[in-house]
Short mmCIF file of C-alpha atoms (C1' of nucleotides) in Angstrom, two decimals:
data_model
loop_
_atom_site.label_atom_id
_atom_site.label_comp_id
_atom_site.label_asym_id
_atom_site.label_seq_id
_atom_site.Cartn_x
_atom_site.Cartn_y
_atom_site.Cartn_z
CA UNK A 1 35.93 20.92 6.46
CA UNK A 2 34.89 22.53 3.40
CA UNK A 3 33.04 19.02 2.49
CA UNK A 4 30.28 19.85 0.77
CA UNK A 5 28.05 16.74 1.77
CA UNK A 6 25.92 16.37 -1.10
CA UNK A 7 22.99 15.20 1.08
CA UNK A 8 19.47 16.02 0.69
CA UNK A 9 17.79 19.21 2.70
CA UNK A 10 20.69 21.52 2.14
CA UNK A 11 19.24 24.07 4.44
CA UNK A 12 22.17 25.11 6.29
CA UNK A 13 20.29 26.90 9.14
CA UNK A 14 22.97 27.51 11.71
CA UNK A 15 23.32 23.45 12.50
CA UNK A 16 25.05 23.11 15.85
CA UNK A 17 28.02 20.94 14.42
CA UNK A 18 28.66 21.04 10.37
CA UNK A 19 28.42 17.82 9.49
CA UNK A 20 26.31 17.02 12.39
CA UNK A 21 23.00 15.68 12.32
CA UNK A 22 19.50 15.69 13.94
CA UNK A 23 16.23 13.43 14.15
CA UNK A 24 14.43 16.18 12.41
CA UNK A 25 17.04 15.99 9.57
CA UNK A 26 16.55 11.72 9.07
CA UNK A 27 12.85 12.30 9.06
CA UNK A 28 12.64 15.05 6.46
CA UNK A 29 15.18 12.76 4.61
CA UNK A 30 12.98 10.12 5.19
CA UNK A 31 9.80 12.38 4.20
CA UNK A 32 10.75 13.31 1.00
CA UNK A 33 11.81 9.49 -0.21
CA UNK A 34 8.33 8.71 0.85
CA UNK A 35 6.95 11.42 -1.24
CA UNK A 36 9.16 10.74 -4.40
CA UNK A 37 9.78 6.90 -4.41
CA UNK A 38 7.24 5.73 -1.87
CA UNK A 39 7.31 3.29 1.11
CA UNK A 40 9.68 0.52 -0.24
CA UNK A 41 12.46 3.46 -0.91
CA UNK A 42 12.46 4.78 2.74
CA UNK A 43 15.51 2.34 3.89
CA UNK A 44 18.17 3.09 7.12
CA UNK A 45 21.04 2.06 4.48
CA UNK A 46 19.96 4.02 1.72
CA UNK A 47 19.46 7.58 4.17
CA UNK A 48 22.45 6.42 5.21
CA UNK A 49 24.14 7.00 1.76
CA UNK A 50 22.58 9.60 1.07
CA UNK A 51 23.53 11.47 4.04
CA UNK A 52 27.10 9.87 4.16
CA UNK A 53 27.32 8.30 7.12
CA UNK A 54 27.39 4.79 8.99
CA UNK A 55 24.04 3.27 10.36
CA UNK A 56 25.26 3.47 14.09
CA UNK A 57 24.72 7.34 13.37
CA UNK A 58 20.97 6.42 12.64
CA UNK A 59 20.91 4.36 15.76
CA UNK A 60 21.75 6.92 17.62
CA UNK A 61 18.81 9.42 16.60
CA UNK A 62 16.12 6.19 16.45
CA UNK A 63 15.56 3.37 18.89
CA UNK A 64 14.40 1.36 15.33
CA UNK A 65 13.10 1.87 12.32
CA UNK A 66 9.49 2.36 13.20
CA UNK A 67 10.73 5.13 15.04
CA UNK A 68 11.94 7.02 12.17
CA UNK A 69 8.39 5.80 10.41
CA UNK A 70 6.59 7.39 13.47
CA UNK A 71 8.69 11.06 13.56
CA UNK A 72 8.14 10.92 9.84
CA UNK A 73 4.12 10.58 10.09
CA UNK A 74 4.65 13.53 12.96
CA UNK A 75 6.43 15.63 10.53
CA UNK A 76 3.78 15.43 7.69
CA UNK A 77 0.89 15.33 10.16
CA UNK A 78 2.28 18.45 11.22
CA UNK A 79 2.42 19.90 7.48
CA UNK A 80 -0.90 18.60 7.34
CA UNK A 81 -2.34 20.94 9.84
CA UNK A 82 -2.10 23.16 7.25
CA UNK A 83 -4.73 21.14 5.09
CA UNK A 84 -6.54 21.02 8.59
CA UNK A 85 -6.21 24.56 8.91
CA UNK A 86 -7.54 25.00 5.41
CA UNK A 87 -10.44 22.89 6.89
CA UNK A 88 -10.57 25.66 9.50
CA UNK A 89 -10.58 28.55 7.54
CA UNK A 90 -13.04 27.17 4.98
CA UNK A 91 -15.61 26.87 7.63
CA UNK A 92 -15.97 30.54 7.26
CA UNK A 93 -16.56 31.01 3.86
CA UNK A 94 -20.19 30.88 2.81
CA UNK A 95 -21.62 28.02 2.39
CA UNK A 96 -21.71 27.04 -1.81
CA UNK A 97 -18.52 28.69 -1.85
CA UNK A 98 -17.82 26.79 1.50
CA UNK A 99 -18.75 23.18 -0.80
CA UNK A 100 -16.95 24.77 -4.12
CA UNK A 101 -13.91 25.36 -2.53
CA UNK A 102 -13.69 21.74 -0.41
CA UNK A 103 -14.96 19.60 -3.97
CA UNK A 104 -11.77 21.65 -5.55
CA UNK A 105 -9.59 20.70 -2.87
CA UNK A 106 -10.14 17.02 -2.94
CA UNK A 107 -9.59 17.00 -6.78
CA UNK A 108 -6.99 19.34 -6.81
CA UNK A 109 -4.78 18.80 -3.87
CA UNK A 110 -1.78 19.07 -4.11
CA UNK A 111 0.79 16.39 -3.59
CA UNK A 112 -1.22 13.21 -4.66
CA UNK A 113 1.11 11.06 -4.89
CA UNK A 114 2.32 12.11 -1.49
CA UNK A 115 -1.25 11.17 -0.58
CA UNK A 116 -1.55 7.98 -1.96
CA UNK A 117 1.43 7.23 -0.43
CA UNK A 118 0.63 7.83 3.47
CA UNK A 119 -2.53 5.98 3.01
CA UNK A 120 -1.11 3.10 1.87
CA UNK A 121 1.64 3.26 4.66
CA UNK A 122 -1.53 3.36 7.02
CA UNK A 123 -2.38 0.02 5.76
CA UNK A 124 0.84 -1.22 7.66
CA UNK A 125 1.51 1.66 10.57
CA UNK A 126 -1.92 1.65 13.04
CA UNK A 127 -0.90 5.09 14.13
CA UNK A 128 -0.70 6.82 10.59
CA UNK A 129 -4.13 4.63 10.10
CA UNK A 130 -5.64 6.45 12.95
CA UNK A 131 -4.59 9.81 11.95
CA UNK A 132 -6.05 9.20 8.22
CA UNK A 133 -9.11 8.63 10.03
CA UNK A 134 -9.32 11.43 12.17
CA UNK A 135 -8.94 13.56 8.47
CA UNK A 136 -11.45 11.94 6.88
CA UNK A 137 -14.03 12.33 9.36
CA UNK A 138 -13.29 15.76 9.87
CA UNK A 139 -13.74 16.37 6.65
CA UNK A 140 -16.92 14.21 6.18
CA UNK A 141 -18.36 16.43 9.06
CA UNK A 142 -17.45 19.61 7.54
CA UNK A 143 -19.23 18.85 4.36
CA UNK A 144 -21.79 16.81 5.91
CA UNK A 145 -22.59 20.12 8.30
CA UNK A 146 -22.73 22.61 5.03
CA UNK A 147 -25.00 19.95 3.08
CA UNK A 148 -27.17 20.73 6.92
CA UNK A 149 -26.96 24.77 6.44
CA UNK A 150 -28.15 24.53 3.10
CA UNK A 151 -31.66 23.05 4.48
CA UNK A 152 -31.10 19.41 3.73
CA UNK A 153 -32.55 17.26 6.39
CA UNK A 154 -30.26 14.83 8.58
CA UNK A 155 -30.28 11.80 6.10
CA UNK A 156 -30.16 13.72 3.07
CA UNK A 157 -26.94 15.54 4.57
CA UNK A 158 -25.21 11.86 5.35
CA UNK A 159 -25.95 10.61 1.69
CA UNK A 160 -24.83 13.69 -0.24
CA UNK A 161 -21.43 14.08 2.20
CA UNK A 162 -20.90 10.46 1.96
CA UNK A 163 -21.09 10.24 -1.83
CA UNK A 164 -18.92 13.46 -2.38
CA UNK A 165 -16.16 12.33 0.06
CA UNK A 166 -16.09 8.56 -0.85
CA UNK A 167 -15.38 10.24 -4.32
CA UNK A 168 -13.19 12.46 -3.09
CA UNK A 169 -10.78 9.35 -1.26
CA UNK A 170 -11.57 7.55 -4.33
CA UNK A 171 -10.30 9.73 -6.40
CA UNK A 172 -7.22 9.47 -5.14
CA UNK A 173 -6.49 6.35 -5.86
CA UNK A 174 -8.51 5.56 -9.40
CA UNK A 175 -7.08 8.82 -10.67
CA UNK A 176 -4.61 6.85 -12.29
CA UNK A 177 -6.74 4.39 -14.12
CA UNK A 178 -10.20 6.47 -14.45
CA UNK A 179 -10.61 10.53 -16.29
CA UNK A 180 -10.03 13.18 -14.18
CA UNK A 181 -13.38 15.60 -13.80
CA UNK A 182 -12.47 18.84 -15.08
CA UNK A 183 -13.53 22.07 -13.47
CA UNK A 184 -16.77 22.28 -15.37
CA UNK A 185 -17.54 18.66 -13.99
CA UNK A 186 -17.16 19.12 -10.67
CA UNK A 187 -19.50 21.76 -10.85
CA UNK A 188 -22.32 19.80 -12.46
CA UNK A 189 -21.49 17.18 -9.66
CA UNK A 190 -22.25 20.04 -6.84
CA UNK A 191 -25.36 21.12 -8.92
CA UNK A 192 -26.61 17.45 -8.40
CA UNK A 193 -25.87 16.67 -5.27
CA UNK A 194 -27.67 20.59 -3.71
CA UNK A 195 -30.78 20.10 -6.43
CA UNK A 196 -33.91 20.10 -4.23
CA UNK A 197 -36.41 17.07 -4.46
CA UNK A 198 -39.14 17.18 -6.45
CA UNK B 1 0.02 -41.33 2.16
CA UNK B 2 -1.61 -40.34 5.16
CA UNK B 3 1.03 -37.83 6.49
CA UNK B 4 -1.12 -34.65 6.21
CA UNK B 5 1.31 -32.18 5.67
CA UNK B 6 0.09 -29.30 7.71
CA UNK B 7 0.62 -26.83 5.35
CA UNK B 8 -2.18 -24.56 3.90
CA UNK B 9 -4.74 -25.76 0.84
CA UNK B 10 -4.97 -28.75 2.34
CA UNK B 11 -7.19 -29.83 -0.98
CA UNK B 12 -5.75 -33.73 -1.73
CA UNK B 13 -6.80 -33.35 -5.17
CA UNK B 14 -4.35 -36.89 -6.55
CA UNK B 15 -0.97 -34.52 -6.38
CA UNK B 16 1.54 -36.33 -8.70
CA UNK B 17 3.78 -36.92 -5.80
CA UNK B 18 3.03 -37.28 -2.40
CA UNK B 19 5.10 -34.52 -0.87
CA UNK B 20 5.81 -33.00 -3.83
CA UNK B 21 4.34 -28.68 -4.58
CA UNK B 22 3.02 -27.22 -7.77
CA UNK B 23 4.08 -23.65 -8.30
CA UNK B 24 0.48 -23.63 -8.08
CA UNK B 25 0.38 -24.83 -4.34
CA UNK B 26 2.66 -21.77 -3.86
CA UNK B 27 1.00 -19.34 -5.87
CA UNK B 28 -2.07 -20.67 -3.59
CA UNK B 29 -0.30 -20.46 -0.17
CA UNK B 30 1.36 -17.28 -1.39
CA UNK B 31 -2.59 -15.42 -2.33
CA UNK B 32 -3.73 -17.06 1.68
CA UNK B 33 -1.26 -15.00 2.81
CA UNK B 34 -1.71 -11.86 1.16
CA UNK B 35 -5.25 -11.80 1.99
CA UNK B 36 -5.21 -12.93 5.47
CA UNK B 37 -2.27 -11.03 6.60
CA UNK B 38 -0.91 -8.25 4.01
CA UNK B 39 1.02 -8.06 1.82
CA UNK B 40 4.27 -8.00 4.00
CA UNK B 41 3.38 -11.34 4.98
CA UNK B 42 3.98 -13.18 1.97
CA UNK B 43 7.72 -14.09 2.31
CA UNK B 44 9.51 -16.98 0.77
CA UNK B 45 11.00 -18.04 4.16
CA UNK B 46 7.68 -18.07 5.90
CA UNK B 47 6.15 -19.79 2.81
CA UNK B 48 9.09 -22.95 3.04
CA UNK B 49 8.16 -22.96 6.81
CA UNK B 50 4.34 -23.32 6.23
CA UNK B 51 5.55 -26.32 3.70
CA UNK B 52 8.25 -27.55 5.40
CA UNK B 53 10.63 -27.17 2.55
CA UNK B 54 14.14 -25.65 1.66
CA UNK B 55 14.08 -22.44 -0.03
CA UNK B 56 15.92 -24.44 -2.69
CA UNK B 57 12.46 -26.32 -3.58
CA UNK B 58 10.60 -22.33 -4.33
CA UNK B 59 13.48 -21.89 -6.53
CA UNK B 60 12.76 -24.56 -8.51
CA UNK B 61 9.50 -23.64 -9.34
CA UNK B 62 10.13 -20.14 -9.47
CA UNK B 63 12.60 -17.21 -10.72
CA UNK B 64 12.43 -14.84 -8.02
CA UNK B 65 10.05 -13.66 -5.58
CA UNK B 66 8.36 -10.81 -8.21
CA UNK B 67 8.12 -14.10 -10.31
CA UNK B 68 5.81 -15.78 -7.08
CA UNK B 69 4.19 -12.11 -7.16
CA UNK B 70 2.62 -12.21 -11.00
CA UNK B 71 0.99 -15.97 -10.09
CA UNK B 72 -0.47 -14.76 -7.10
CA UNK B 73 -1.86 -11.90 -9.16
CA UNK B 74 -2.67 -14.56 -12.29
CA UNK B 75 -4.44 -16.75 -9.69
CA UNK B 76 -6.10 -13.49 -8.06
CA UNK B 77 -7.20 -12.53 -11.30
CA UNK B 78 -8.61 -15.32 -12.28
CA UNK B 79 -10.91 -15.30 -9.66
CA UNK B 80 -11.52 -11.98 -10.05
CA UNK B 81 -12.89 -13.11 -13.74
CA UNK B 82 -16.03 -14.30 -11.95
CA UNK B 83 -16.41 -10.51 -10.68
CA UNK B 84 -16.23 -9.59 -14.43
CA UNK B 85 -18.33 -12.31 -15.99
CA UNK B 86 -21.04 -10.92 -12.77
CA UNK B 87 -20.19 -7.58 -15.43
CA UNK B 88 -21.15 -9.32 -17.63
CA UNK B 89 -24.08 -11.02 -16.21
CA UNK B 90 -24.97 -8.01 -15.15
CA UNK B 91 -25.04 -6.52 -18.53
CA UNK B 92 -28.22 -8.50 -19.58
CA UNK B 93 -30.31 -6.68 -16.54
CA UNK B 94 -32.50 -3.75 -17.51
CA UNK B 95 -30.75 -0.58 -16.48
CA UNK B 96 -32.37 0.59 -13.22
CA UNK B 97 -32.03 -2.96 -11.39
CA UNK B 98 -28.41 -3.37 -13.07
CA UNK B 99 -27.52 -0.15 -11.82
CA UNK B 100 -28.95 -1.23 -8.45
CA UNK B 101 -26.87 -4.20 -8.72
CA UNK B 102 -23.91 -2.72 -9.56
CA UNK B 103 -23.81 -0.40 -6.55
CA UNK B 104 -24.78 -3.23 -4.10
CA UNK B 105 -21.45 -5.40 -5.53
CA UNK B 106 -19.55 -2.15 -5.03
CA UNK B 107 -20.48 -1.44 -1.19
CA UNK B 108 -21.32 -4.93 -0.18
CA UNK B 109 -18.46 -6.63 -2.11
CA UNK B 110 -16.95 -10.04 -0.47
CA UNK B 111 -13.73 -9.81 0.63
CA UNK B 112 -12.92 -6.43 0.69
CA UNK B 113 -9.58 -6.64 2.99
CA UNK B 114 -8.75 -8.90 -0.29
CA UNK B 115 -9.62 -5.66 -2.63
CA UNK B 116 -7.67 -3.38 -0.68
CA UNK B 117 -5.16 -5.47 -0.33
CA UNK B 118 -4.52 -6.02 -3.69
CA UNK B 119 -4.81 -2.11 -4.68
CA UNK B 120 -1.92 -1.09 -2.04
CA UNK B 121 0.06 -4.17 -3.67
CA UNK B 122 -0.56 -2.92 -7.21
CA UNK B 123 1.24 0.46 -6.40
CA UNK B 124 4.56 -1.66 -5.72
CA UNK B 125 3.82 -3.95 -9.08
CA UNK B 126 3.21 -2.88 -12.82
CA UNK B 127 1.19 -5.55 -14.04
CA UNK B 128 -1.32 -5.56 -11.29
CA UNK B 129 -1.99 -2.23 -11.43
CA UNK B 130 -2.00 -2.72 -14.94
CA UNK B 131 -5.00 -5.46 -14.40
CA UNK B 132 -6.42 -3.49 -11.56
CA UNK B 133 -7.01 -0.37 -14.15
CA UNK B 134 -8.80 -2.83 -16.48
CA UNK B 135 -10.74 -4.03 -14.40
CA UNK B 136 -11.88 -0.32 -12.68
CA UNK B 137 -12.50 1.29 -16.85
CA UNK B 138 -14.43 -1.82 -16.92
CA UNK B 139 -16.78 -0.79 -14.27
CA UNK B 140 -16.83 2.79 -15.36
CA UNK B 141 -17.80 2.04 -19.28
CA UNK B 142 -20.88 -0.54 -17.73
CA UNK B 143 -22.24 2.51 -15.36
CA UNK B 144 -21.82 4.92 -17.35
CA UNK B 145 -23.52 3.08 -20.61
CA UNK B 146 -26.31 2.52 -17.87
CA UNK B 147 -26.73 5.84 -17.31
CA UNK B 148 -26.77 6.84 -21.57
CA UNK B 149 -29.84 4.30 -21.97
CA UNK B 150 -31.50 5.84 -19.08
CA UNK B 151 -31.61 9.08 -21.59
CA UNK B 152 -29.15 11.13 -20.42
CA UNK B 153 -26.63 12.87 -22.16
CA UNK B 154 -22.92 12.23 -22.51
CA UNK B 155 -21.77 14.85 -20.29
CA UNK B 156 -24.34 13.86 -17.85
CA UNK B 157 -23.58 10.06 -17.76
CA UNK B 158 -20.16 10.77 -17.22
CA UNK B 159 -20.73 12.99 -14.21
CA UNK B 160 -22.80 10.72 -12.74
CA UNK B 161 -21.25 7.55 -13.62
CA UNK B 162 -17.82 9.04 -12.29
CA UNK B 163 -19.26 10.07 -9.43
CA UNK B 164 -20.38 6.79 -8.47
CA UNK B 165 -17.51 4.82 -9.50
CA UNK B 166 -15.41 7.11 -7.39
CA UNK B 167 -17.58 6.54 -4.35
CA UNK B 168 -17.18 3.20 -5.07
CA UNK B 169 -13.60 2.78 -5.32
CA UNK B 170 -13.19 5.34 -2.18
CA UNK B 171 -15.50 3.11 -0.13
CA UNK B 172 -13.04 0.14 -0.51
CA UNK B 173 -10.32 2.43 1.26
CA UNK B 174 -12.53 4.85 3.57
CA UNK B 175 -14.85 2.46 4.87
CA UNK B 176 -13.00 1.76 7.94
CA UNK B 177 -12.96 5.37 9.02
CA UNK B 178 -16.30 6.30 7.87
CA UNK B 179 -19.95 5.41 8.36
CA UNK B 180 -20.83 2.30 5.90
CA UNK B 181 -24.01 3.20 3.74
CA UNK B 182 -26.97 1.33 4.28
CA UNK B 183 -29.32 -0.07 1.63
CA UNK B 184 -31.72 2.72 2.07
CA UNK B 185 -29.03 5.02 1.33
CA UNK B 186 -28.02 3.19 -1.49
CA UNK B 187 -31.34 3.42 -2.97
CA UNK B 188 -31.45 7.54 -2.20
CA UNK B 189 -27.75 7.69 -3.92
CA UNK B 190 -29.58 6.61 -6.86
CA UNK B 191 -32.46 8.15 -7.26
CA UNK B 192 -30.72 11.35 -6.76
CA UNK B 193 -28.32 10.39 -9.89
CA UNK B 194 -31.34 9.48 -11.96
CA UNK B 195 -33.08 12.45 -11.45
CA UNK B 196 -33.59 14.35 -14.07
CA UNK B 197 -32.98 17.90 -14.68
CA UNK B 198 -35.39 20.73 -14.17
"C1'" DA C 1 26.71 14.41 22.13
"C1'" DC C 2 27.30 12.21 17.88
"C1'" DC C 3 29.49 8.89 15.08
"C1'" DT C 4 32.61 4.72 13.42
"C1'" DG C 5 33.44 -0.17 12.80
"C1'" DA C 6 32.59 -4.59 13.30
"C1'" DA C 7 29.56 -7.96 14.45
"C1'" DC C 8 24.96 -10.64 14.08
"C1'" DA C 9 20.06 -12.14 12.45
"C1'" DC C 10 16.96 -12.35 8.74
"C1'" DC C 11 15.57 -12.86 4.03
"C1'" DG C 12 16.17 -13.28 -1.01
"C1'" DT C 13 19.13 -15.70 -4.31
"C1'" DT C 14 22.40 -19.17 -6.35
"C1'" DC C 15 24.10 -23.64 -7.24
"C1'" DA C 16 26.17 -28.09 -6.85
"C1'" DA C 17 24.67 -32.29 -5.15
"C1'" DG C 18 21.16 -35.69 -3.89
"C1'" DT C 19 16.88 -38.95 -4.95
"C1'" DA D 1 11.42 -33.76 -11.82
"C1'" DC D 2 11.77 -31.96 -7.36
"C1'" DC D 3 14.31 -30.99 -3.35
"C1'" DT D 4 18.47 -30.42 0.19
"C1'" DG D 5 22.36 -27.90 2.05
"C1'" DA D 6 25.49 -24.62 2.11
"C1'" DA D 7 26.94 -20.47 0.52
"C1'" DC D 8 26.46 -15.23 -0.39
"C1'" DA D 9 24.44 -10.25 -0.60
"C1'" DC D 10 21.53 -7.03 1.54
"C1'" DC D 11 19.32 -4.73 5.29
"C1'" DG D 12 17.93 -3.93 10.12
"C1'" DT D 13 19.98 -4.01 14.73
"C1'" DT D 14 23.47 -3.94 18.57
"C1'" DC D 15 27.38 -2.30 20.93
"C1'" DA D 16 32.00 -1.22 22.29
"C1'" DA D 17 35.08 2.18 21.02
"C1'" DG D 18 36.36 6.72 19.19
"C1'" DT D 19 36.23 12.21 19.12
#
DNA sequence: ACCTGAACACCGTTCAAGT
DNA sequence: ACCTGAACACCGTTCAAGT
């Protein structure tokens, strides 16, 4: 079977059948229509096309649908460790840099559209909602906790955090509709927000 | 006529015929719906069940289902005209309480399930993201005007005014994962974006 | 173990026919 | 003018049968 199934995720790494396929497979299938065509485009029939095959194969790999919409949130949950990760390693840095690099990242991150995306598939899967949350907090705390180490007091910490992550989630959905700060900008923001009273 | 058809809007206002719907009475039903339950709740079939009607009888008043989709919005939007004429209202304020104002109807907003809701459902449909954009650069020239007559410079008012428009927009999204600002905070928010340099 | 093929339920859509 | 009733296409789901 020289077939060359012109499926998505060529990445022929030693499959145990040829044309065989996994879970893993249908989710990263269904991962990347998310990305690219969002929510409404993630269909069993149209994976199913793409991939060449009937539905009962689907069936096999999922009990239903939300199954398929529960491996996928795994898989970029997963990939999302790495932004985690970033949250980790960031922790390290010192702490303006520490604020710099996090006010960058929420402006600048990569995949936004991927972004938009899983937060408005939250709005309909409790389980992706809960894992948005555990992100954002995390990241309210790690801002809110450098805002701290730069001498603010308690409530002056929770404003300036809230503020510059509100912004940050807002950002990624008004983006579309509102400027996008340049570089210069989001310093000025960061100027304001660790300016002293008085 | 005293059959009270159990349907929603039940709002007797001398319909031309008894039983008979507007494609206002489903634009109506059809806004209930998305606001109460999502927007994967508003389905044609579940619509004709609330009415007790055929299918047949939406088709009549309507093309398709995107068709039901831009009266909801036109009805939404509507409404959503007393949030802009408040704009406007809120125009005539000096600028510290109508910035004051501005950032209380941004965090303490009615019906905010109703704002989200209709944000996710503009990323599926043109024109309401279309009116949704409007309505947001709206917002953002008002704030940021605001912040010009307070005396500060372009650059500066559009730091600040993006800032807070941001936080505003991200609050409609966030604010079920994160702490909700309180009034006190609200105030400290601004104050610290009408400080003035040096 | 993995997939086909054929069936069914549900929902959007059409249309001729009713009042 | 407004609605019924019956049809069809599409998509999720099931399951017996194939290799």
């Amino acid at each position: 079977m020289t077939q060359a199934t012109t499926g998505p995720g060529g990445t022929d790494e030693a499959s145990p059948r040829p044309g065989r396929l996994s879970a893993d497979d249908w989710a990263r299938a269904g991962l990347h229509l998310l990305m690219t065509e969002g929510r409404q485009a993630v269909k069993i029939s149209r994976l199913c096309s793409d991939f060449g095959v009937t539905k009962g194969s689907f069936y096999w790999h999922f009990a239903d649908f939300d199954a398929l919409m529960s491996a996928i949130a795994r898989l970029y949950f997963s990939r999302e460790l790495d932004a985690a990760r970033g949250l980790v390693a960031v922790e390290a840095m010192p702490v303006e840099e520490r604020l710099e690099t996090m006010a960058a990242m929420l402006v600048d991150s990569r995949a936004f559209e991927g972004e938009a995306a899983v937060r408005e598939w939250a709005r309909a899967d409790e389980s992706v909602a809960a894992a948005v949350r555990d992100l954002d907090q995390r990241i309210l705390r790690v801002v809110h906790e450098a805002f701290v180490e730069l001498g603010f007091s308690e409530p002056e910490a929770r404003v300036r955090a809230g503020l510059l992550v509100y912004a940050g989630i807002g950002f990624v959905y008004g983006r579309s509709a509102l400027p996008v700060p340049t570089v210069d900008e989001i310093h000025e923001i960061l100027a304001l927000l660790m300016r002293r009273d008085g």
